[in-house]
CSV table of C-alpha atoms and ligand atoms in Angstrom, one decimal:
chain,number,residue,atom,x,y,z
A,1,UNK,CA,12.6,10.8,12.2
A,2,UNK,CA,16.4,10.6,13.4
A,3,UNK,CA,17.3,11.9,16.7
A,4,UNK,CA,19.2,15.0,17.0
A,5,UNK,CA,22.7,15.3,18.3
A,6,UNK,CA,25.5,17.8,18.4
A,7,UNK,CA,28.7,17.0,17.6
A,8,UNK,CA,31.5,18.9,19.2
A,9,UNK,CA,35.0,17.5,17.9
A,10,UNK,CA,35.4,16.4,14.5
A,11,UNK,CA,35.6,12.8,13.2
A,12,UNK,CA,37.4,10.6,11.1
A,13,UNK,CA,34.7,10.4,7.8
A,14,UNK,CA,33.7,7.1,8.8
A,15,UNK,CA,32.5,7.7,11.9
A,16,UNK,CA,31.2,11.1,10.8
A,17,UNK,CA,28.7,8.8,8.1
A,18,UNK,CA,28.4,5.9,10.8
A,19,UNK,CA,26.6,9.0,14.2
A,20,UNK,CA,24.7,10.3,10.6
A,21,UNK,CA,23.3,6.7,9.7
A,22,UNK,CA,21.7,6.8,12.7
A,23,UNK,CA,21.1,11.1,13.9
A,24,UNK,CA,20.8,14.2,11.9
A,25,UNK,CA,24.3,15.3,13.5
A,26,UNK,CA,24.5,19.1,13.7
A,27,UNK,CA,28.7,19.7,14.1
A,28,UNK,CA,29.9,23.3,16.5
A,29,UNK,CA,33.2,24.2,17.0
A,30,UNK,CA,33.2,24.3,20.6
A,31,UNK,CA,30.4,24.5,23.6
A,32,UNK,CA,31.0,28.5,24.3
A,33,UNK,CA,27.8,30.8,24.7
A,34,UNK,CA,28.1,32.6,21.4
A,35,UNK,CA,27.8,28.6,19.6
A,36,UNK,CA,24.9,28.0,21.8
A,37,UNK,CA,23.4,31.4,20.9
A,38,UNK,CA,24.3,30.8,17.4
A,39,UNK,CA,22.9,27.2,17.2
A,40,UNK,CA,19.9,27.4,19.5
A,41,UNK,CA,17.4,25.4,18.1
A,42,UNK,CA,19.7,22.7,17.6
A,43,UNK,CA,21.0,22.6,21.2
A,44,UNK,CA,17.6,22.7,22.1
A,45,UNK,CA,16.1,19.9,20.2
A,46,UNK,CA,19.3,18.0,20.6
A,47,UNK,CA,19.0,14.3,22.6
A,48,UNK,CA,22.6,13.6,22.3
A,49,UNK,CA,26.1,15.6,22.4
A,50,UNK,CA,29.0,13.9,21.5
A,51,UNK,CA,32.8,15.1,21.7
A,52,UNK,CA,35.5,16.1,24.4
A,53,UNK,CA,37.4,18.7,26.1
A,54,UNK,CA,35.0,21.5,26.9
A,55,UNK,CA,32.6,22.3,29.9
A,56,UNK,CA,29.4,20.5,30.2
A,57,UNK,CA,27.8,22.2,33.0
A,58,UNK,CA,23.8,22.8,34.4
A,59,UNK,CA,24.1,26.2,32.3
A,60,UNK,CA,24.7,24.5,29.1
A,61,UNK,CA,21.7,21.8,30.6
A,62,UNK,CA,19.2,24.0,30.2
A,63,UNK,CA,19.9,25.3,26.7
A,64,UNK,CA,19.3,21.2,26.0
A,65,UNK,CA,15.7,20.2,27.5
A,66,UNK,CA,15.7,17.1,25.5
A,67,UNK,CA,19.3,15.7,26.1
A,68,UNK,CA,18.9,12.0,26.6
A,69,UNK,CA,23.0,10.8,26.1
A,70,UNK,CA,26.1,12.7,26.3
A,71,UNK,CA,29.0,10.8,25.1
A,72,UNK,CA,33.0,12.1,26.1
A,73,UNK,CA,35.8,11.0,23.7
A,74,UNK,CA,37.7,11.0,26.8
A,75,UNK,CA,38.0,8.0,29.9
A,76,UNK,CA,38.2,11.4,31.9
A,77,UNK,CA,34.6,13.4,32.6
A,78,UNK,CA,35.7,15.7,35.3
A,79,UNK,CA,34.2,18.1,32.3
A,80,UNK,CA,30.7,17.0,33.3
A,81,UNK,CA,28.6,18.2,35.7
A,82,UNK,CA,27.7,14.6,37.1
A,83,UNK,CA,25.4,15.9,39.2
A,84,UNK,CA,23.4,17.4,37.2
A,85,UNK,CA,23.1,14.6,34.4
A,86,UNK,CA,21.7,12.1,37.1
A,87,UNK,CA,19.1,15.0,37.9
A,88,UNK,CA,18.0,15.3,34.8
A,89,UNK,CA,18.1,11.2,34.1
A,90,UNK,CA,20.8,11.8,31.7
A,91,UNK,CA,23.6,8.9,30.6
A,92,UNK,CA,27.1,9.3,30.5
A,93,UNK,CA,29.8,7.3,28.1
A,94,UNK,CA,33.4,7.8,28.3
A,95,UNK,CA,36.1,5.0,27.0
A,96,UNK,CA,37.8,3.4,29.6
A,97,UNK,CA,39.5,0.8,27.5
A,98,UNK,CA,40.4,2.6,24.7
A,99,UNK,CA,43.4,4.4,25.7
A,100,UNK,CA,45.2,2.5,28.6
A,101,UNK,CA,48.4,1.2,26.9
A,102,UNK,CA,49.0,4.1,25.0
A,103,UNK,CA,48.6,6.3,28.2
A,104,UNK,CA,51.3,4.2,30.1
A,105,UNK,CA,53.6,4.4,27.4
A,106,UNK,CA,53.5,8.6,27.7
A,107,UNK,CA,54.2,7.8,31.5
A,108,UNK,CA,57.3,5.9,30.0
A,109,UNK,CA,58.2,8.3,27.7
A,110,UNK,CA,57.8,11.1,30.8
A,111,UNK,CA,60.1,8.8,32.9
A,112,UNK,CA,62.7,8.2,30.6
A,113,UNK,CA,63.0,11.5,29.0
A,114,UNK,CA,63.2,13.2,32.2
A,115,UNK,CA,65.7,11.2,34.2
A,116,UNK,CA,68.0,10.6,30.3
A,117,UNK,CA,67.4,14.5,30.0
A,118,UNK,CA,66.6,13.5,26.6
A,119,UNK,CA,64.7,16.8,25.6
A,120,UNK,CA,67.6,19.0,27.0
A,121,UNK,CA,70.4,17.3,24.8
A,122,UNK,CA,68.8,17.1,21.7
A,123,UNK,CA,68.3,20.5,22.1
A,124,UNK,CA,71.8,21.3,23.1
A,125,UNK,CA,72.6,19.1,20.2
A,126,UNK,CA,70.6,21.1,17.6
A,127,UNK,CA,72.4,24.3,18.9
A,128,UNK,CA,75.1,23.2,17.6
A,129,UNK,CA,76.6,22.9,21.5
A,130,UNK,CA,78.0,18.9,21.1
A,131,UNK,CA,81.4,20.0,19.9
A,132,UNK,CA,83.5,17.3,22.2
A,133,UNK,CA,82.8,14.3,23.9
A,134,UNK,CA,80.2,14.7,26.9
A,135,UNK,CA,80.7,14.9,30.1
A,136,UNK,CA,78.8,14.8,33.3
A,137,UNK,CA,76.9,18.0,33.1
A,138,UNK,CA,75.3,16.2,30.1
A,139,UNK,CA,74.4,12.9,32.0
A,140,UNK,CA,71.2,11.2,33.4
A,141,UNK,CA,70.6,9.4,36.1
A,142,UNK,CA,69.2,5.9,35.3
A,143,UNK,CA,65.8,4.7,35.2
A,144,UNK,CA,66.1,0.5,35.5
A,145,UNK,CA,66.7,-1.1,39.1
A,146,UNK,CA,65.3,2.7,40.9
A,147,UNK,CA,61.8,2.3,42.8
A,148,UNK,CA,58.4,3.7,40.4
A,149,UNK,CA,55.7,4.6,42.8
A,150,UNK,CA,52.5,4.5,41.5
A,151,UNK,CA,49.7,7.2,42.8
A,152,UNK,CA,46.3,5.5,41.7
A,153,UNK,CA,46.4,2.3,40.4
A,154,UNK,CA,43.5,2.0,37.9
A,155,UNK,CA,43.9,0.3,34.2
A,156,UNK,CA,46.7,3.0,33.2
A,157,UNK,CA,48.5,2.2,36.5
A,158,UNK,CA,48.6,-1.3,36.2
A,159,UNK,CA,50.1,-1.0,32.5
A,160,UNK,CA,52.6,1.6,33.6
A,161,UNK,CA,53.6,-1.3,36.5
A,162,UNK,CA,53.5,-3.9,33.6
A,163,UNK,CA,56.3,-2.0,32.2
A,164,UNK,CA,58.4,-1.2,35.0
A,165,UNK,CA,58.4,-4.5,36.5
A,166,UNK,CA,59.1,-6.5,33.5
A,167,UNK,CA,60.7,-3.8,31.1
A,168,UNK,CA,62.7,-1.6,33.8
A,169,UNK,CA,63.2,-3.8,36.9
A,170,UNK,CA,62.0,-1.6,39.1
A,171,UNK,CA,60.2,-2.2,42.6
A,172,UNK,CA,57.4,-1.0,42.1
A,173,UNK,CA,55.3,0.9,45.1
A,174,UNK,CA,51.5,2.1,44.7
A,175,UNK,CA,49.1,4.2,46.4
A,176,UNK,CA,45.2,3.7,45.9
A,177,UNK,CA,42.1,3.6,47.7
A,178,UNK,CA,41.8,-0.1,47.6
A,179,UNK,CA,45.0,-2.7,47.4
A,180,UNK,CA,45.0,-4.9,44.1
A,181,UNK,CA,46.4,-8.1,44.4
A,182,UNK,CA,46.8,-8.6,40.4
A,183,UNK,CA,49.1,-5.8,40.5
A,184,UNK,CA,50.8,-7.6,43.9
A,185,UNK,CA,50.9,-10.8,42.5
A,186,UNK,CA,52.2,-10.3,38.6
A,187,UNK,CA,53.9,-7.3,39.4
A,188,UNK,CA,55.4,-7.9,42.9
A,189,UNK,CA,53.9,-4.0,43.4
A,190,UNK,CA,53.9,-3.1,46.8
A,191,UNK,CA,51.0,-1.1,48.9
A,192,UNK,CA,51.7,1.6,50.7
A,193,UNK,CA,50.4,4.6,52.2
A,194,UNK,CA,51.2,8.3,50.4
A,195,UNK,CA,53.4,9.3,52.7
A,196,UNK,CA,55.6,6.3,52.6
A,197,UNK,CA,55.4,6.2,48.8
A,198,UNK,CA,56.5,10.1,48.7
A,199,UNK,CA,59.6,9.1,50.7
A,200,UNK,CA,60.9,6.1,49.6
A,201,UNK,CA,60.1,6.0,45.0
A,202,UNK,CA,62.6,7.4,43.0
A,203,UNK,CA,60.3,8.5,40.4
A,204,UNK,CA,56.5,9.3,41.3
A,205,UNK,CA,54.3,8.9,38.8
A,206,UNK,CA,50.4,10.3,39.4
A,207,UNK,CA,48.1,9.0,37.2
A,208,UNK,CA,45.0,9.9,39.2
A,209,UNK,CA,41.7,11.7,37.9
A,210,UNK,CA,40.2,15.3,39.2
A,211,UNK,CA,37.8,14.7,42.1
A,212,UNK,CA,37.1,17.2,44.6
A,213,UNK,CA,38.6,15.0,46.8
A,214,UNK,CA,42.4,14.3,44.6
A,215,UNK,CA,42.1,18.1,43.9
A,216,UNK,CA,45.9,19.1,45.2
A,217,UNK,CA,46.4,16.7,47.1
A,218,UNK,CA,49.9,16.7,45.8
A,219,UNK,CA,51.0,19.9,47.5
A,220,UNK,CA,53.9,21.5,49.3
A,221,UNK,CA,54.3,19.1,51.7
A,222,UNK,CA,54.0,16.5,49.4
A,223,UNK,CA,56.9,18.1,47.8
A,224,UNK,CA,58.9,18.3,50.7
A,225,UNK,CA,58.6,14.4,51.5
A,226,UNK,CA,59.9,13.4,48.1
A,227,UNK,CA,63.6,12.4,48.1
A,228,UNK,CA,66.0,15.5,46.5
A,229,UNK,CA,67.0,13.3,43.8
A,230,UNK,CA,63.0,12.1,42.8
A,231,UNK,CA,61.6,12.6,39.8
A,232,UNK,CA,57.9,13.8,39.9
A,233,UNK,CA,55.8,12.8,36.7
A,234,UNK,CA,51.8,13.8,36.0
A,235,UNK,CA,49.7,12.2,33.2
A,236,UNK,CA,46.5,12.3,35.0
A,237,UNK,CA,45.4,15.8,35.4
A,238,UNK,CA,47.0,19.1,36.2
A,239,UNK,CA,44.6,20.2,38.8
A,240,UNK,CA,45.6,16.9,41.1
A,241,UNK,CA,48.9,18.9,41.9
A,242,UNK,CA,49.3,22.2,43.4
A,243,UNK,CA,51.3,23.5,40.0
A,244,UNK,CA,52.7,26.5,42.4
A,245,UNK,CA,54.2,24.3,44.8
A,246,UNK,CA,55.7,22.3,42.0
A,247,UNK,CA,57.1,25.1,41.0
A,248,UNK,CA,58.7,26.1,44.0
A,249,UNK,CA,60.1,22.5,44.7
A,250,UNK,CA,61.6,22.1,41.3
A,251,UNK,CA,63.0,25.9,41.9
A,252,UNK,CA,64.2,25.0,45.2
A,253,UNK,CA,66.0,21.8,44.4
A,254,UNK,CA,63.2,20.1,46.7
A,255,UNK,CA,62.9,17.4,43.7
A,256,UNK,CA,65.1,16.7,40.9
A,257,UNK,CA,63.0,17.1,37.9
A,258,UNK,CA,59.4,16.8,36.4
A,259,UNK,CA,57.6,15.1,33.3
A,260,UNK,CA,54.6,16.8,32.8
A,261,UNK,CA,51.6,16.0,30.5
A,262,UNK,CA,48.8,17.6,32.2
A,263,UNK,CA,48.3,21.1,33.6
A,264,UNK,CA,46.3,23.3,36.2
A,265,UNK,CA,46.0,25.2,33.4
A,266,UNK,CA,45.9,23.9,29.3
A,267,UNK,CA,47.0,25.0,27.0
A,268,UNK,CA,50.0,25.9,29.6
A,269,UNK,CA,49.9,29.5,29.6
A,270,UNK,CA,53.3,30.7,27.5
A,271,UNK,CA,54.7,33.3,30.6
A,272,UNK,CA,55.0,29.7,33.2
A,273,UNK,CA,57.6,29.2,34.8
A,274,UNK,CA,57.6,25.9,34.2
A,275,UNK,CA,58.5,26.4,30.9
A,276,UNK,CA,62.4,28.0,31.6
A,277,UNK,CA,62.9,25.4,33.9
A,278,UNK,CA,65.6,22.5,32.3
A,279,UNK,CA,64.7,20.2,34.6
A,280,UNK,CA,61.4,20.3,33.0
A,281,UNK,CA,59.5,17.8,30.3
A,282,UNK,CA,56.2,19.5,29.3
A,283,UNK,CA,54.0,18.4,27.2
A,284,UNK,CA,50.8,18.8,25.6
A,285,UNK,CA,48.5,16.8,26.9
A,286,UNK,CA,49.6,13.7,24.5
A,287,UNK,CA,48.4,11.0,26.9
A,288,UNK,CA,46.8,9.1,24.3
A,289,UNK,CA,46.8,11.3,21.3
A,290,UNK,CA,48.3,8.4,18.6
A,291,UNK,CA,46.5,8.1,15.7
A,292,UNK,CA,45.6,4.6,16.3
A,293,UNK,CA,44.2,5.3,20.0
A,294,UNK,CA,42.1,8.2,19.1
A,295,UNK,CA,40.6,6.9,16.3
A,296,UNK,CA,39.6,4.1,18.8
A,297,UNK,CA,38.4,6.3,21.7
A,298,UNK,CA,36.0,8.2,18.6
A,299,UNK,CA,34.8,5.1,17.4
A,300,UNK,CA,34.2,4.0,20.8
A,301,UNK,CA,32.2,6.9,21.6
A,302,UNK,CA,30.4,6.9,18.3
A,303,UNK,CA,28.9,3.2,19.5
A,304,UNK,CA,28.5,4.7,22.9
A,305,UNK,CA,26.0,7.2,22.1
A,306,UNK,CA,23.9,5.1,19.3
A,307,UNK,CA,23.5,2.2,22.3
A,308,UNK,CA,22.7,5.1,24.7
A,309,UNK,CA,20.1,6.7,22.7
A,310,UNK,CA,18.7,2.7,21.4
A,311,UNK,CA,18.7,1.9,25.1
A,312,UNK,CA,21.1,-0.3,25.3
A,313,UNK,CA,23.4,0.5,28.1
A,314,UNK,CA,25.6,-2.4,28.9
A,315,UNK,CA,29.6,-0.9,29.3
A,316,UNK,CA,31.8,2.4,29.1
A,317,UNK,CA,28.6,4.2,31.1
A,318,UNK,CA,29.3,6.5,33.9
A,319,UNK,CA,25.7,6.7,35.4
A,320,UNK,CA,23.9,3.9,34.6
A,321,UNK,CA,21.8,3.9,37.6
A,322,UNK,CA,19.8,6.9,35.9
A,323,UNK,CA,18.9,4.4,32.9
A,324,UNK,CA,15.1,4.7,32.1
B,1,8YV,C1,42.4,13.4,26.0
B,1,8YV,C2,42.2,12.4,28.3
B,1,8YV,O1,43.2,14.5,26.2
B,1,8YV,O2,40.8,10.5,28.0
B,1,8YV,C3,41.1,11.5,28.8
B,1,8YV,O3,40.6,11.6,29.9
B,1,8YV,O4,42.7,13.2,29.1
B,1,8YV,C4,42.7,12.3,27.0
B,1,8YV,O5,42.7,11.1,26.4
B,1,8YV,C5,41.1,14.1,25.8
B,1,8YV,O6,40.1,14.0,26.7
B,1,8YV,C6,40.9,14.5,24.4
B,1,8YV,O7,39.9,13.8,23.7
């Protein structure tokens, strides 16, 4: 007999008929307590849950006494109680490599829209407002030559450094827990610590994921150590940044403007502030949403849960140490 697994987020057909070649795949809407109630016996003869974007927790755990793989279509799992997986001996996948490029080119796009006002124009243009040639109160400020400093220097950091060193001219600084001297050598970036990096980048770019210990660790005084004139960009995840100081800074005229594709809270409720400011760039958590990248990320996660559940752990695996 076929293993069991729930499915969480839809698929592409292919991949739905490549998890059913190999499960009998039973597919919820979401992971709330009503689906669980609804689906029960499912969830608990399930061995494998597949999807992204909601709460996997030890509550959830319990409802699933034979989970054996969980599989994220996401390189982020702050979702997942990882604690309580290794407990209970259970792998995690995620897809690292699936979505780097396309990630750093949203940190582009946040960049350049931000500093080019791009958003604001096109707007002002739509209005019907561009009635004479423009002048300053419509202009930018530039993005090549200025410094890009780089807060976590993982895959997506080193793509984003790819493209501002060889795309932008920029110096590029960067801030991580260990120094990389790929990014050093082909990128001339430059360690240094967070402080120095606040003070002296023109554009701050976080690309960092939710620990307990990057939880707001950019804050109000992180705010206060960023030039006037810096732009402040976040694709990593909202909850890195103290969203209230933000606020305040970009209120205050502590910063000059902010790209934002990641929130404290998402969907970004309707009533923040963030969203009358026009110094702002939000967005909707489009990191890697292209067709061609999430179609890769499924697929990817598709394969991670049949070689999880075959036993054959060899990449894209949080936890492997919990491997039977
Ligand atoms: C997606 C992401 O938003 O991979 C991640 O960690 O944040 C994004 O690519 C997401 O998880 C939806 O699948």
């Amino acid at each position: 007999m076929k293993p069991s697994v729930i499915l969480y987020k839809a698929l592409p057909d292919d991949l739905r008929k490549r998890l059913e070649e190999h499960f009998t795949v039973t597919q919820v809407e979401n992971l709330s307590p009503d689906t669980l109630a609804q689906y029960a016996d499912a969830f608990a003869s399930a061995e494998g849950l597949l999807g992204s974007s909601e709460k996997v927790d030890a509550a959830l755990l319990k409802k699933m006494p034979k989970l054996r793989a969980t599989s994220t279509i996401s390189v982020g799992y702050d979702n997942f109680d990882v604690d309580a997986l290794n407990v209970r001996k259970i792998l995690l996948m995620h897809t690292p490599f699936a979505l780097t490029e396309t990630v750093a080119d949203t940190l582009m796009a946040l960049v350049l829209s931000t500093a080019r006002r791009v958003v604001e124009v096109a707007e002002r243009v739509k209005a019907g407002e561009w009635n004479k040639s423009i002048g300053p109160d419509w202009f930018g400020v530039d993005v090549h030559g200025k410094t890009l400093g780089i807060v976590g220097m993982g895959r997506i950091g080193m793509a984003l450094a790819q493209r501002a060193h060889f795309g932008f001219n920029m110096p590029v600084l960067y801030n991580a827990r260990h120094h990389h001297p790929e990014a050093e050598e082909r990128f001339n970036a430059r360690y240094c610590e967070l402080n120095t990096l606040l003070q002296e980048a023109d554009y701050v770019c976080l690309i960092l994921p939710l620990t307990d210990e990057t939880h707001h660790l950019i804050g109000k005084s992180a705010f206060k150590k960023m030039k006037k004139s810096a732009i402040f960009i976040n694709a990593g995840r909202g909850p890195v940044v103290d969203e209230k100081a933000l606020i305040d800074a970009l209120q205050n005229g502590a910063i000059h403007a902010a790209g934002l594709d990641v929130f404290e809270q998402e969907p970004l409720p309707v009533d923040s502030p963030l969203l009358t400011l026009p110094n702002v760039v939000a967005l909707p958590h489009i990191g890697s949403a292209t067709h061609e990248t999430r179609y890769n990320m499924a697929a990817t996660a598709v394969d991670n849960l049949i070689a999880a559940l075959e036993g054959r752990v060899e990449k894209n695996c949080v936890n492997p140490q919990v491997r039977q």
